[in-house]
CSV table of C-alpha atoms and ligand atoms in Angstrom, one decimal:
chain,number,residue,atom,x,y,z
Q,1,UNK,CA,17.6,27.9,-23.9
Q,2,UNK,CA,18.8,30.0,-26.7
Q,3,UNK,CA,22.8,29.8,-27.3
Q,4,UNK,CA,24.9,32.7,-29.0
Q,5,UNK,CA,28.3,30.5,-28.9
Q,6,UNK,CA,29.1,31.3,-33.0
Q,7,UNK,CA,27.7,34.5,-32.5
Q,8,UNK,CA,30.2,35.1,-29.5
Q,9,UNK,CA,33.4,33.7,-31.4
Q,10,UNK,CA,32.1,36.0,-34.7
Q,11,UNK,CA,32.0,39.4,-32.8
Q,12,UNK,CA,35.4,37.8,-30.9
Q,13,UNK,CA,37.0,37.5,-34.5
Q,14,UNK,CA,35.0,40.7,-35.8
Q,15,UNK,CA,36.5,43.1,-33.2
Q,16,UNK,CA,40.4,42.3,-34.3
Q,17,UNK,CA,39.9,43.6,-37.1
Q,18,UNK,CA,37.0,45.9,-37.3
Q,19,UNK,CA,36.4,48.8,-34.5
Q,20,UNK,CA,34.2,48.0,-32.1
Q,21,UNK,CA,33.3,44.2,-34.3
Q,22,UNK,CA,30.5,46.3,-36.7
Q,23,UNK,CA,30.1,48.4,-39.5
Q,24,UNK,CA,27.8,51.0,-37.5
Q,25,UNK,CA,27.7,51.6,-33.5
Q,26,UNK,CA,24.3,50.5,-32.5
Q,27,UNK,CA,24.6,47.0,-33.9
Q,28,UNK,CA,27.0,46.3,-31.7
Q,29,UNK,CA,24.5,45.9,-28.9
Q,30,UNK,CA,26.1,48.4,-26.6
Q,31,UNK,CA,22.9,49.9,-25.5
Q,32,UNK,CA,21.7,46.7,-24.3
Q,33,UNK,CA,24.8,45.5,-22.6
Q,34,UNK,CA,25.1,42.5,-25.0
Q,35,UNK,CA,26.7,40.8,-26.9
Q,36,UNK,CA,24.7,41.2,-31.2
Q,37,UNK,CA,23.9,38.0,-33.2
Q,38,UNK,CA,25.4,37.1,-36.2
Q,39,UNK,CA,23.3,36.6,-39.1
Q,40,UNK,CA,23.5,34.1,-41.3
Q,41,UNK,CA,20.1,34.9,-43.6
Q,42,UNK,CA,16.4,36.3,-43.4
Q,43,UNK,CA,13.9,35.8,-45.1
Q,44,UNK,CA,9.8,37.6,-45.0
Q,45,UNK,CA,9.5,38.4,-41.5
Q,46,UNK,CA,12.6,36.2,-39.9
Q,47,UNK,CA,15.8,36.7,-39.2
Q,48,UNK,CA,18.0,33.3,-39.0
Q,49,UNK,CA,21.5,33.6,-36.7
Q,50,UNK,CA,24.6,31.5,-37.3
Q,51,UNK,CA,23.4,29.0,-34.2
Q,52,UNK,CA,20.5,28.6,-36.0
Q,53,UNK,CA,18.2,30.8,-34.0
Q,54,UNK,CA,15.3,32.2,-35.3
Q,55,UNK,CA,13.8,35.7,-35.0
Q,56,UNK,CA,10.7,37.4,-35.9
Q,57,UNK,CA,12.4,40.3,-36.9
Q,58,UNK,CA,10.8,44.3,-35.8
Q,59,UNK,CA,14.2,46.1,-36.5
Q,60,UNK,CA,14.0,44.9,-40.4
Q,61,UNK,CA,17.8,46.4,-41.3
Q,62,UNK,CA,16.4,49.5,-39.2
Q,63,UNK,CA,13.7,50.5,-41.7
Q,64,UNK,CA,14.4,49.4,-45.2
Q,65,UNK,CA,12.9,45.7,-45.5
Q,66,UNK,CA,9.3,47.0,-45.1
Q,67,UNK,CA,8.2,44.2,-47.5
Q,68,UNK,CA,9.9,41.7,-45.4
Q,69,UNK,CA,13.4,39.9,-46.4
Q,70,UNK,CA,14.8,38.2,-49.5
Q,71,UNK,CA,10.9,39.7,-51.1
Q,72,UNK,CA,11.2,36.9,-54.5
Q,73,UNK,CA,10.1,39.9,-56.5
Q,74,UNK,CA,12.5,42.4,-55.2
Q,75,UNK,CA,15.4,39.7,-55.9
Q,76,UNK,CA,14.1,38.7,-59.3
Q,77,UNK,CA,14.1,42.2,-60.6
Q,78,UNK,CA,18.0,43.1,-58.8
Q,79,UNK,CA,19.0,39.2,-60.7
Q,80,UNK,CA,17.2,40.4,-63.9
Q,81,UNK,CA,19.1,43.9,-63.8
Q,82,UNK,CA,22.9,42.8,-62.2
Q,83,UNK,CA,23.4,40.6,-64.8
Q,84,UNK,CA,23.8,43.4,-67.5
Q,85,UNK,CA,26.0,45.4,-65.0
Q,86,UNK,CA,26.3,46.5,-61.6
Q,87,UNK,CA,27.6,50.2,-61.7
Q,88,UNK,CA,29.1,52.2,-64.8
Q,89,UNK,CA,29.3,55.5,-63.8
Q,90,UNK,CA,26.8,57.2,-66.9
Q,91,UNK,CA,22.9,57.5,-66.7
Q,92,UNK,CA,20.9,54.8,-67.0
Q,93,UNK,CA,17.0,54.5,-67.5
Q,94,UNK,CA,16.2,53.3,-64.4
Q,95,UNK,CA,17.1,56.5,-62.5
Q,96,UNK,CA,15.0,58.1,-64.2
Q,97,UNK,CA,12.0,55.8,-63.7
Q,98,UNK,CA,12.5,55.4,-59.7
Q,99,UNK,CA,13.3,59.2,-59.3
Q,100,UNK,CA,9.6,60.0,-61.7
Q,101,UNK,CA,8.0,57.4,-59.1
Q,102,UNK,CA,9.4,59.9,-56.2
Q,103,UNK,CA,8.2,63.0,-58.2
Q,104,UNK,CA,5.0,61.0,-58.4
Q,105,UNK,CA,4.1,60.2,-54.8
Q,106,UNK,CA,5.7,63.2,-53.3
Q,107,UNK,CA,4.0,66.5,-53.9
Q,108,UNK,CA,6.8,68.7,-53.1
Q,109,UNK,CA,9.0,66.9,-55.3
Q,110,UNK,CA,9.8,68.1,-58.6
Q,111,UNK,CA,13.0,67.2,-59.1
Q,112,UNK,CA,15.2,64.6,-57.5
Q,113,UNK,CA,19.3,64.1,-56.9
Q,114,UNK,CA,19.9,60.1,-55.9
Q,115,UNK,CA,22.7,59.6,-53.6
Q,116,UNK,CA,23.7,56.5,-51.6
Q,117,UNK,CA,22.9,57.3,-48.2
Q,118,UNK,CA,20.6,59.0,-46.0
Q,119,UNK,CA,23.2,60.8,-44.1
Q,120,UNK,CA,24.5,62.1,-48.4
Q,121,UNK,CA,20.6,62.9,-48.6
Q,122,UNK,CA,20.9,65.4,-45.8
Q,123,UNK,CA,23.8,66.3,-47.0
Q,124,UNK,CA,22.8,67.9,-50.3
Q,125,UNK,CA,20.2,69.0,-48.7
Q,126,UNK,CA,22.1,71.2,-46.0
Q,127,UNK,CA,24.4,72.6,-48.7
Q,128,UNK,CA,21.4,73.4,-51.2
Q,129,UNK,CA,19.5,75.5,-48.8
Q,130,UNK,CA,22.9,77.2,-47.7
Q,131,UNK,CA,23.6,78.0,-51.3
Q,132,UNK,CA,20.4,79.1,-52.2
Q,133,UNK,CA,19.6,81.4,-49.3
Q,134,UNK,CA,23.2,82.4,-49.1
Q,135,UNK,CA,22.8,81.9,-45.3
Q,136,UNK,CA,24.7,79.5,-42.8
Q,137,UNK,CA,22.7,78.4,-39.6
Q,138,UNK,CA,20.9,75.7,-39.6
Q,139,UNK,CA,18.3,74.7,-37.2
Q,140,UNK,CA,17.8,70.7,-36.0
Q,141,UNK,CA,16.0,69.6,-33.0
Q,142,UNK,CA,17.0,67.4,-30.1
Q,143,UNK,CA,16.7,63.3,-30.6
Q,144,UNK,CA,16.6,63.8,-34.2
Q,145,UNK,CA,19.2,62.0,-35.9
Q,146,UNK,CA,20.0,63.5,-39.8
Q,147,UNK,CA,23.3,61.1,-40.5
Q,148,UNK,CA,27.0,61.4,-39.1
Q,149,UNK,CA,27.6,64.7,-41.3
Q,150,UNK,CA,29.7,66.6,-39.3
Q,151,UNK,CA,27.3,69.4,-38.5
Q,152,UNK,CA,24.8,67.5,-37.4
Q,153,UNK,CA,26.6,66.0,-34.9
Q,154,UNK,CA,25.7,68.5,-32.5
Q,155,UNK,CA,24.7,68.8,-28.7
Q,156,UNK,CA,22.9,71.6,-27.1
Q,157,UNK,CA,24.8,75.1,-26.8
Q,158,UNK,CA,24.7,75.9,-23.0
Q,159,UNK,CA,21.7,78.2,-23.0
Q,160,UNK,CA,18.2,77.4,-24.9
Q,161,UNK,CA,19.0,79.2,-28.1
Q,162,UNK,CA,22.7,79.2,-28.1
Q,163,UNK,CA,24.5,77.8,-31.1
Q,164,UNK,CA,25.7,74.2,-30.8
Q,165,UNK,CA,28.8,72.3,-30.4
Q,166,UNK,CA,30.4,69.1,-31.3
Q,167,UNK,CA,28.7,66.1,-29.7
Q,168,UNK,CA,31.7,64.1,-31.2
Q,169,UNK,CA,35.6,64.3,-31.1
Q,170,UNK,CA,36.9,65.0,-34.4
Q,171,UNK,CA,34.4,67.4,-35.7
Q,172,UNK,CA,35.9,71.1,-35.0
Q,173,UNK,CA,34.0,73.4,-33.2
Q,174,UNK,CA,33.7,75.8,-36.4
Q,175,UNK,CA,31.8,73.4,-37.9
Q,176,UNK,CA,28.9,72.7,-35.7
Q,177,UNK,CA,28.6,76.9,-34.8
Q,178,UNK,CA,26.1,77.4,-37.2
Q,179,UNK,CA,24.1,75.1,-36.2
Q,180,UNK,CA,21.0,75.4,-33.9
Q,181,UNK,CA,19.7,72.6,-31.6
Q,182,UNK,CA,16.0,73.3,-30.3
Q,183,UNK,CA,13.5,70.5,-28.2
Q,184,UNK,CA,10.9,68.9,-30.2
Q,185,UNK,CA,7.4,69.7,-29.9
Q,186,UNK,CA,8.2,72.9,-28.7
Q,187,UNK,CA,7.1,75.7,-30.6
Q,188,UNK,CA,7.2,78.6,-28.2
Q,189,UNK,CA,11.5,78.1,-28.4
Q,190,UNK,CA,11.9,78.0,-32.3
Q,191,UNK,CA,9.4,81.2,-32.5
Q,192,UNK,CA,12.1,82.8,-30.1
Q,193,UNK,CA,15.2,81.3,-32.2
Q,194,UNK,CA,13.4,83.1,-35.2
Q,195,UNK,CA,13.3,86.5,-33.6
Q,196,UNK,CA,16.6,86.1,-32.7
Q,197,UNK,CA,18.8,84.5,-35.9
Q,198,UNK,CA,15.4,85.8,-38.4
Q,199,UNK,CA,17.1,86.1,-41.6
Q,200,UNK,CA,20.0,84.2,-40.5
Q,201,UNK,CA,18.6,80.9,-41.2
Q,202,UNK,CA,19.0,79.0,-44.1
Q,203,UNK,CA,16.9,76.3,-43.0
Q,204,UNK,CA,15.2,74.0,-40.1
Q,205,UNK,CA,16.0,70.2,-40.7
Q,206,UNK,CA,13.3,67.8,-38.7
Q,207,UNK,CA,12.5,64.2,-38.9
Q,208,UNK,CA,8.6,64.7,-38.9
Q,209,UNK,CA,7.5,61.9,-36.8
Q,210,UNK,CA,11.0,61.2,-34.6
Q,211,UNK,CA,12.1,58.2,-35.1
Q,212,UNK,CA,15.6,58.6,-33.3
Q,213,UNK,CA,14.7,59.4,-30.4
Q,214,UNK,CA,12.7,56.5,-29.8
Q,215,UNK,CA,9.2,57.2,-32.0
Q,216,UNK,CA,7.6,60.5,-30.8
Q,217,UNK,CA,5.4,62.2,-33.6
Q,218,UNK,CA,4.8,66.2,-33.7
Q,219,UNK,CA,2.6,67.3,-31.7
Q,220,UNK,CA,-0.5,69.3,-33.3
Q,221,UNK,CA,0.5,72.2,-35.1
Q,222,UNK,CA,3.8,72.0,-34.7
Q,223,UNK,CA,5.1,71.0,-38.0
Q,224,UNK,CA,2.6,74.0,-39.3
Q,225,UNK,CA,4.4,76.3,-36.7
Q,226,UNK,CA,7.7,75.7,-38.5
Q,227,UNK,CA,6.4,75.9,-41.8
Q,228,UNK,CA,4.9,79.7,-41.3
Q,229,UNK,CA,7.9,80.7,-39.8
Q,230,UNK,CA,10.3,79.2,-42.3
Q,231,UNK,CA,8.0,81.0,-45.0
Q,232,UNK,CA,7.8,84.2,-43.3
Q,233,UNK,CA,12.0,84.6,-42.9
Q,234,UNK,CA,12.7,82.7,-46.3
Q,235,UNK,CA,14.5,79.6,-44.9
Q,236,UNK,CA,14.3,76.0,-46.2
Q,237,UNK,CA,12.1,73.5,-44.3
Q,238,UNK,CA,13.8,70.2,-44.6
Q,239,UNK,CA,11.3,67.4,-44.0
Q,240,UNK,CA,14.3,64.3,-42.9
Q,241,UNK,CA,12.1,61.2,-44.4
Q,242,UNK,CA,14.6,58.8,-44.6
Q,243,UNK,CA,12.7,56.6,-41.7
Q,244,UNK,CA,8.7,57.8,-42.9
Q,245,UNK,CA,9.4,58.5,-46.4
Q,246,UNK,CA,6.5,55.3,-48.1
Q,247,UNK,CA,6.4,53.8,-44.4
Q,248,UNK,CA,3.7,55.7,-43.0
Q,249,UNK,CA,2.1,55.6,-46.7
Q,250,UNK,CA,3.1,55.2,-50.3
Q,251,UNK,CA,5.3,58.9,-50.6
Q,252,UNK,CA,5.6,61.4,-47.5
Q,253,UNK,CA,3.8,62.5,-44.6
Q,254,UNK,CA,3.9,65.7,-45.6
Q,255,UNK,CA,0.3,65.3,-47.4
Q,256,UNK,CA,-1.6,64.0,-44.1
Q,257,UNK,CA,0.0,66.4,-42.0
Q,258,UNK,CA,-1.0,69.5,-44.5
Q,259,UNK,CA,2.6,70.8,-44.5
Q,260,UNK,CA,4.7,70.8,-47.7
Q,261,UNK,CA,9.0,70.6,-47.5
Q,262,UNK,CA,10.9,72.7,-49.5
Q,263,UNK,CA,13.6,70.0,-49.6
Q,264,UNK,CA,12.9,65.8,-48.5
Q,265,UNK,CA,15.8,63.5,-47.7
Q,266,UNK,CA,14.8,60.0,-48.5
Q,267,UNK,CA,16.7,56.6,-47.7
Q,268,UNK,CA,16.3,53.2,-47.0
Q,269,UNK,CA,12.7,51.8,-48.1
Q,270,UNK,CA,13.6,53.5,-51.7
Q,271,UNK,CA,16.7,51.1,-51.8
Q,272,UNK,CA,14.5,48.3,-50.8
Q,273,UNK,CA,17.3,46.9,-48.8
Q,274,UNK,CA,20.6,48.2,-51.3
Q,275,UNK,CA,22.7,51.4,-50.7
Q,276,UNK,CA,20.6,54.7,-51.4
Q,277,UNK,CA,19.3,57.9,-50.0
Q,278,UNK,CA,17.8,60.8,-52.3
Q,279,UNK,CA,17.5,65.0,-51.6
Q,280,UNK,CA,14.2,66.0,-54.0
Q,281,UNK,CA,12.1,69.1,-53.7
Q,282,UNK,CA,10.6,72.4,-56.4
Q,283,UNK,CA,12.8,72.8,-59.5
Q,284,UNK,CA,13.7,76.3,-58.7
Q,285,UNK,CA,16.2,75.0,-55.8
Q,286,UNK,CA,17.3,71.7,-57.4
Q,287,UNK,CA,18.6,72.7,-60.6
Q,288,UNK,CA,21.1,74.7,-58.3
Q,289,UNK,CA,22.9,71.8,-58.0
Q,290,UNK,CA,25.7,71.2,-60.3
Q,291,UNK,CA,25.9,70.4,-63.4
Q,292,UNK,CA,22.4,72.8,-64.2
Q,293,UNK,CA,23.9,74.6,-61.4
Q,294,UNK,CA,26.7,75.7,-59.0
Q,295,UNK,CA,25.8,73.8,-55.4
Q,296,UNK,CA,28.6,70.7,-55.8
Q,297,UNK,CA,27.1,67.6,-55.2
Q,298,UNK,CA,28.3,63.9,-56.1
Q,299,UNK,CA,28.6,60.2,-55.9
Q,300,UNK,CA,30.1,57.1,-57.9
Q,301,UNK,CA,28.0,54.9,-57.4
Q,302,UNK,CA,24.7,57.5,-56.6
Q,303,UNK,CA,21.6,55.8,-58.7
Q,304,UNK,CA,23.6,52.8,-59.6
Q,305,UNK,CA,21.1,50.5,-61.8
Q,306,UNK,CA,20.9,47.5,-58.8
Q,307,UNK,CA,20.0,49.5,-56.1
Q,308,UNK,CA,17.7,51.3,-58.0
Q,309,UNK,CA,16.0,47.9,-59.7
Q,310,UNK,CA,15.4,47.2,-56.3
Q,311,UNK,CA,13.7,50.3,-55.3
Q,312,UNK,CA,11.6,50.5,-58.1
Q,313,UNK,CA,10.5,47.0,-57.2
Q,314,UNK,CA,9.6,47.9,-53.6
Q,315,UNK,CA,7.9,50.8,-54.3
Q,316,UNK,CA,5.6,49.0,-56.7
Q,317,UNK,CA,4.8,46.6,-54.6
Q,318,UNK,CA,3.7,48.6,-51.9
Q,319,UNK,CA,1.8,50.7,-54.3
Q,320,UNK,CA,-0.7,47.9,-54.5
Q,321,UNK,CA,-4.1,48.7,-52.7
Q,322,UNK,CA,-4.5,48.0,-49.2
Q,323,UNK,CA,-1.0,47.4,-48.2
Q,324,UNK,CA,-0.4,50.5,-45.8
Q,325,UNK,CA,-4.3,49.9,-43.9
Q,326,UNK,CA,-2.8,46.0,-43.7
Q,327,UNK,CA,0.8,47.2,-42.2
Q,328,UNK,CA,-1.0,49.9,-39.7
Q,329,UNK,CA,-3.3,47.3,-38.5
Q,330,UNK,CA,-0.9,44.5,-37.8
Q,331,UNK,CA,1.4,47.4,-35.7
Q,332,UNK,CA,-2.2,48.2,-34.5
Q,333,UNK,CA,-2.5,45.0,-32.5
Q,334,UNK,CA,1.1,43.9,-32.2
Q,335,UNK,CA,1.0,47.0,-29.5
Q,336,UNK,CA,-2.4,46.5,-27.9
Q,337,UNK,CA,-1.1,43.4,-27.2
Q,338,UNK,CA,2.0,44.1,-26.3
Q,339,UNK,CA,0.5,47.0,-23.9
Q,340,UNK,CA,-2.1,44.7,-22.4
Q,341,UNK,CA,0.4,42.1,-21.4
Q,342,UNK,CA,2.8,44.8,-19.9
Q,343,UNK,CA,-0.1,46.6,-17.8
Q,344,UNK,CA,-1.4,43.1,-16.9
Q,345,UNK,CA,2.1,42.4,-15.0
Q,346,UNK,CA,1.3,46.3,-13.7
Q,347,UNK,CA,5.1,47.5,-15.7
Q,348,UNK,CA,5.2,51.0,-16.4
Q,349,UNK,CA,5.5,51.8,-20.1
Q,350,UNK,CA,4.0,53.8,-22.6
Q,351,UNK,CA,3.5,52.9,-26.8
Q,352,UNK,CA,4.2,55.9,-29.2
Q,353,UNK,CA,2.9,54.7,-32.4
Q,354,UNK,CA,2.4,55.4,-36.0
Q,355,UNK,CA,1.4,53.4,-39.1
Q,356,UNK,CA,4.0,50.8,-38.9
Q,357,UNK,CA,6.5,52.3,-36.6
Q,358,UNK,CA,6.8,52.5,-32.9
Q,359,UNK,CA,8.6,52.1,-29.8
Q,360,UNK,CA,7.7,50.4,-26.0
Q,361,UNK,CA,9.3,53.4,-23.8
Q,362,UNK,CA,9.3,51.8,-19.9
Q,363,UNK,CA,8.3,55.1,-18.7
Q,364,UNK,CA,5.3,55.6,-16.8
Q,365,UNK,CA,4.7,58.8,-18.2
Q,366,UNK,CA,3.7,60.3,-22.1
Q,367,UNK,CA,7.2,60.4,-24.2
Q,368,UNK,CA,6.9,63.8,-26.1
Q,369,UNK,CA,10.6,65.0,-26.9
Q,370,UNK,CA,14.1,63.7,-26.1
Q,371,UNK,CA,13.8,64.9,-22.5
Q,372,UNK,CA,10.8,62.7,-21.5
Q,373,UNK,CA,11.9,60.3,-23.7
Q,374,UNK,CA,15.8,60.2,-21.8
Q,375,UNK,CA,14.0,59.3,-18.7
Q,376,UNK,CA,12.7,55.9,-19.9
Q,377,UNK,CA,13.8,53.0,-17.9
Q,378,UNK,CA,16.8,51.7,-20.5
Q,379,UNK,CA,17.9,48.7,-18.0
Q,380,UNK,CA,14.5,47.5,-18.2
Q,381,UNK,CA,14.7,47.7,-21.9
Q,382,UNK,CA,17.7,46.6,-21.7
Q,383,UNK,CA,16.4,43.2,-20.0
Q,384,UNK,CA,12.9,43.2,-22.1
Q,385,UNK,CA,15.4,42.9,-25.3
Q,386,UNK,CA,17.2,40.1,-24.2
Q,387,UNK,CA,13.9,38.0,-22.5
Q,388,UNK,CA,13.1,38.9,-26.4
Q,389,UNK,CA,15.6,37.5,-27.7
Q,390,UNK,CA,15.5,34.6,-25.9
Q,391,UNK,CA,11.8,33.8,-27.2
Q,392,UNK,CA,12.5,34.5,-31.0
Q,393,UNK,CA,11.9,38.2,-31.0
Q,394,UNK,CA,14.5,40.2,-32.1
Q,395,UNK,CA,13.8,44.3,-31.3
Q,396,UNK,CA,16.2,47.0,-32.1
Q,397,UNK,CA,19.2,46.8,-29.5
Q,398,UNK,CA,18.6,50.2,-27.9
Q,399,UNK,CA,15.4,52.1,-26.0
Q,400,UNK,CA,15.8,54.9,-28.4
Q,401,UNK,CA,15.1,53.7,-31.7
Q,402,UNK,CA,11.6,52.2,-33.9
Q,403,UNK,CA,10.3,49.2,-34.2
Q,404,UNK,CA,8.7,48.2,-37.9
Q,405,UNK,CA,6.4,46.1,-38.9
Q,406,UNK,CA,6.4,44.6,-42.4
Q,407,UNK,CA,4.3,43.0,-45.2
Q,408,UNK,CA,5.6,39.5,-44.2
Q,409,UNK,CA,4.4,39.9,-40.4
Q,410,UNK,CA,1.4,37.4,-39.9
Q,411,UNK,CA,-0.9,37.4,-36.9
Q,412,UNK,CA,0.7,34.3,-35.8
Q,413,UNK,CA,3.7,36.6,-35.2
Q,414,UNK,CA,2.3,38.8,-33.6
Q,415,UNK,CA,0.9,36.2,-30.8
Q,416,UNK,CA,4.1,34.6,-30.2
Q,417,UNK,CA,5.5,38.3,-29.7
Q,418,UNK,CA,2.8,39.3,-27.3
Q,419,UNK,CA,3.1,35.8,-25.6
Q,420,UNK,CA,6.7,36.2,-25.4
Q,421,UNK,CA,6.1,40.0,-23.7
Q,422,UNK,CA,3.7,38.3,-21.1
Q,423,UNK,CA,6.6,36.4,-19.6
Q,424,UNK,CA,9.2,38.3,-20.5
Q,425,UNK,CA,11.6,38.8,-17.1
Q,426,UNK,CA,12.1,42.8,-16.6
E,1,KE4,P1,22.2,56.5,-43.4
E,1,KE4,O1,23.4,57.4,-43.7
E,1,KE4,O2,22.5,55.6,-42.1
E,1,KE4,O3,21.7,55.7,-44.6
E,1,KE4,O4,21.0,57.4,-43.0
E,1,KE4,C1,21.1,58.4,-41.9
E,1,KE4,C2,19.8,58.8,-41.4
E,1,KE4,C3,19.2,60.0,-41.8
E,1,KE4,N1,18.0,60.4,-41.3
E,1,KE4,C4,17.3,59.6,-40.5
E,1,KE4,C5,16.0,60.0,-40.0
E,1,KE4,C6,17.8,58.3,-40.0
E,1,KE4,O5,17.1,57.5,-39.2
E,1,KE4,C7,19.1,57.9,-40.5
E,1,KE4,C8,19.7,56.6,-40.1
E,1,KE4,N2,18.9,55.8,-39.2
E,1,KE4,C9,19.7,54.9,-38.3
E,1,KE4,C10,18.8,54.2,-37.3
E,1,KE4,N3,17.9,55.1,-36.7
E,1,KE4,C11,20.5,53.9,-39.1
E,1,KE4,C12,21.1,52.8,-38.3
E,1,KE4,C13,22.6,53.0,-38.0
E,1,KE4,O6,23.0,54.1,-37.8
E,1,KE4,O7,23.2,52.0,-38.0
């Protein structure tokens, strides 16, 4: 029997004094209806609570710790760097060596601004395509999450191609009415937002394969579909990477699906578990940015030398041969598994997968956009998550986000987590 009693007294002792007990909403297990773990360290594949519980872990910091935790090369380069300085505010070398290895991998990148966030990486990104078209809406697409910038906290205007409004108190209405909230995998309505905002449109934001929404990838063509009509009116196409940017493989997805960005947002597996996030696309837009240009943009502690040592490190690690065939196959039979022991109990669900990422949906039916995907059975996941837990498996605490596989996984993972499925009370 697994107990949580530290875990319980930590949140207890959290929540006086931070809102809600966390540091971001989802961790606080809301969507689950529990109570989170406290952590008290990781390391590879396993998470390690303060009763002493451990977790193969398939949430890995939501993305970042694709080579696993506490990676003894990731740590000896950060040691090797931090000891000559943490932060100082002028350029250093390294910046320019992870942002080359960006420029390097990514075809569409050419140039590359280092922030400290994902949600500062669609930022930029936003306000570059504004200032260089000179235009204001901006379209984004249901269940895709860009960051808590204001205007992207957005929920659907009233009628299919009505401008949006706030989908959280404090941001004002003028600041979400430029901005344009269509279903994914639907290319017939952005055709018809196009005709009717044309040259109104700075640019389309999209995460393309959802991650946010639960995984969902684009359906054929789609991503193509945005791309012509984004070059035909002159808007920006904004590929949101920060989740599939060297998970899927090492640089974008924008080279398997045949569809180039004008701007990517990067985050988390470039940081290889520190602070960062990074807007990069054709020189002609980003030397808009200040200083070789006008667009603001800023950031104390943007490219700081320790998160950067530790991206560089990540990235060349997973540049080594045969790492991203090894991650797609161990996600490959993590989810036959876990789909075999689900259908053999005759539970409804459906597995959206790609590369590394995916999500069990309880749904009986296929999860293609945020609407199919909203009707996924979340008490069930609710209970799978916790009969999880109980067995060692710790999944992300809500039905509506991706599950990761890392380097660190070993098949004898994956059997305990399909064993522990089998049984699992739903
Ligand atoms: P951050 O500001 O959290 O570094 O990145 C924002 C962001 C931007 N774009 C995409 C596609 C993202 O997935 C995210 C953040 N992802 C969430 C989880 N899906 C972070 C977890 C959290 O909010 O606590």
């Amino acid at each position: 029997m697994t107990v949580f009693r530290k875990s319980k007294k930590l949140f207890g002792d959290a929540q006086r004094v931070i809102p809600g007990g966390v540091n971001s909403p989802v961790r606080a297990f809301k969507a689950v209806g529990a109570n989170p773990i406290f952590i008290s360290k990781a390391k590879g594949a396993y998470l390690y609570d303060v009763d002493g519980n451990r977790y193969i872990d398939y949430c890995l910091s939501w993305g970042p710790m694709i080579l696993g935790h506490a990676h003894r090369e990731v740590l000896d380069q950060v040691r090797k760097v931090m000891v000559n300085g943490t932060s100082f505010g002028i350029p250093t070398p390294l910046e320019t060596h992870l942002a080359r290895m960006i420029v390097q991998a990514i075809g569409s990148i050419e140039k590359v601004r280092l922030v400290s966030s994902g949600t500062e990486a669609v930022m930029t990104a936003i306000r570059l395509a504004r200032g260089c078209t000179g235009r204001d809406k901006i379209i984004k697409f249901i269940g895709c999450y860009h960051g808590h910038v204001d205007h992207m906290l957005v929920q659907a205007g009233s009628g299919a191609t009505t401008l949006g409004s706030p989908s959280s108190p404090g941001v004002p209405r003028d600041f979400t009415k430029h901005t344009l909230l269509l279903p994914y995998n639907d290319p017939e309505m952005i055709g018809r937002a196009f005709s009717k905002y044309r040259d109104q449109i700075a640019a389309v934001i999209i995460e393309p394969i959802a991650g946010n929404m639960g995984v969902v990838p684009p359906a054929d063509g789609f991503l193509k579909t945005i791309r012509r009509l984004c070059t035909k009116n002159g808007s920006i196409l904004i590929f949101d990477e920060v989740i599939t940017g060297f998970r899927i493989r090492y640089g974008s997805v924008q080279e398997p699906f045949g569809v180039k960005a004008d701007l990517t947002c990067l985050g988390k597996i470039i940081g290889g578990g520190f602070p960062i996030g990074a807007c990069g696309g054709k020189k002609g837009l980003m030397d808009r940015l200040a200083p070789s240009g006008q667009i603001y943009q800023a950031g104390t502690l943007s490219g700081n030398p320790v998160c950067v040592a530790a991206g560089i490190a990540t990235l060349k690690l997973l540049k080594s041969k045969g790492t991203y065939p090894a991650l797609g196959r161990a996600a490959k039979e993590l989810c036959d598994g876990i789909g075999k022991a689900l259908s053999g109990r005759d539970i409804k669900h459906t597995i959206n997968r790609v590369g590394s990422m995916f999500t069990v949906f309880f749904n009986p039916d296929p999860v293609i956009d945020y609407v199919s995907a909203v009707k996924s059975d979340v008490g069930r996941y609710a209970r799978f998550h916790s009969a999880m837990l109980g067995e060692g498996i710790y999944l992300p605490p809500s039905q509506f986000e991706a599950c990761f596989v890392s380097t660190e996984h070993k098949h004898k993972d994956m059997g305990k987590t399909i064993a522990a499925a089998r049984k699992a009370s739903l």
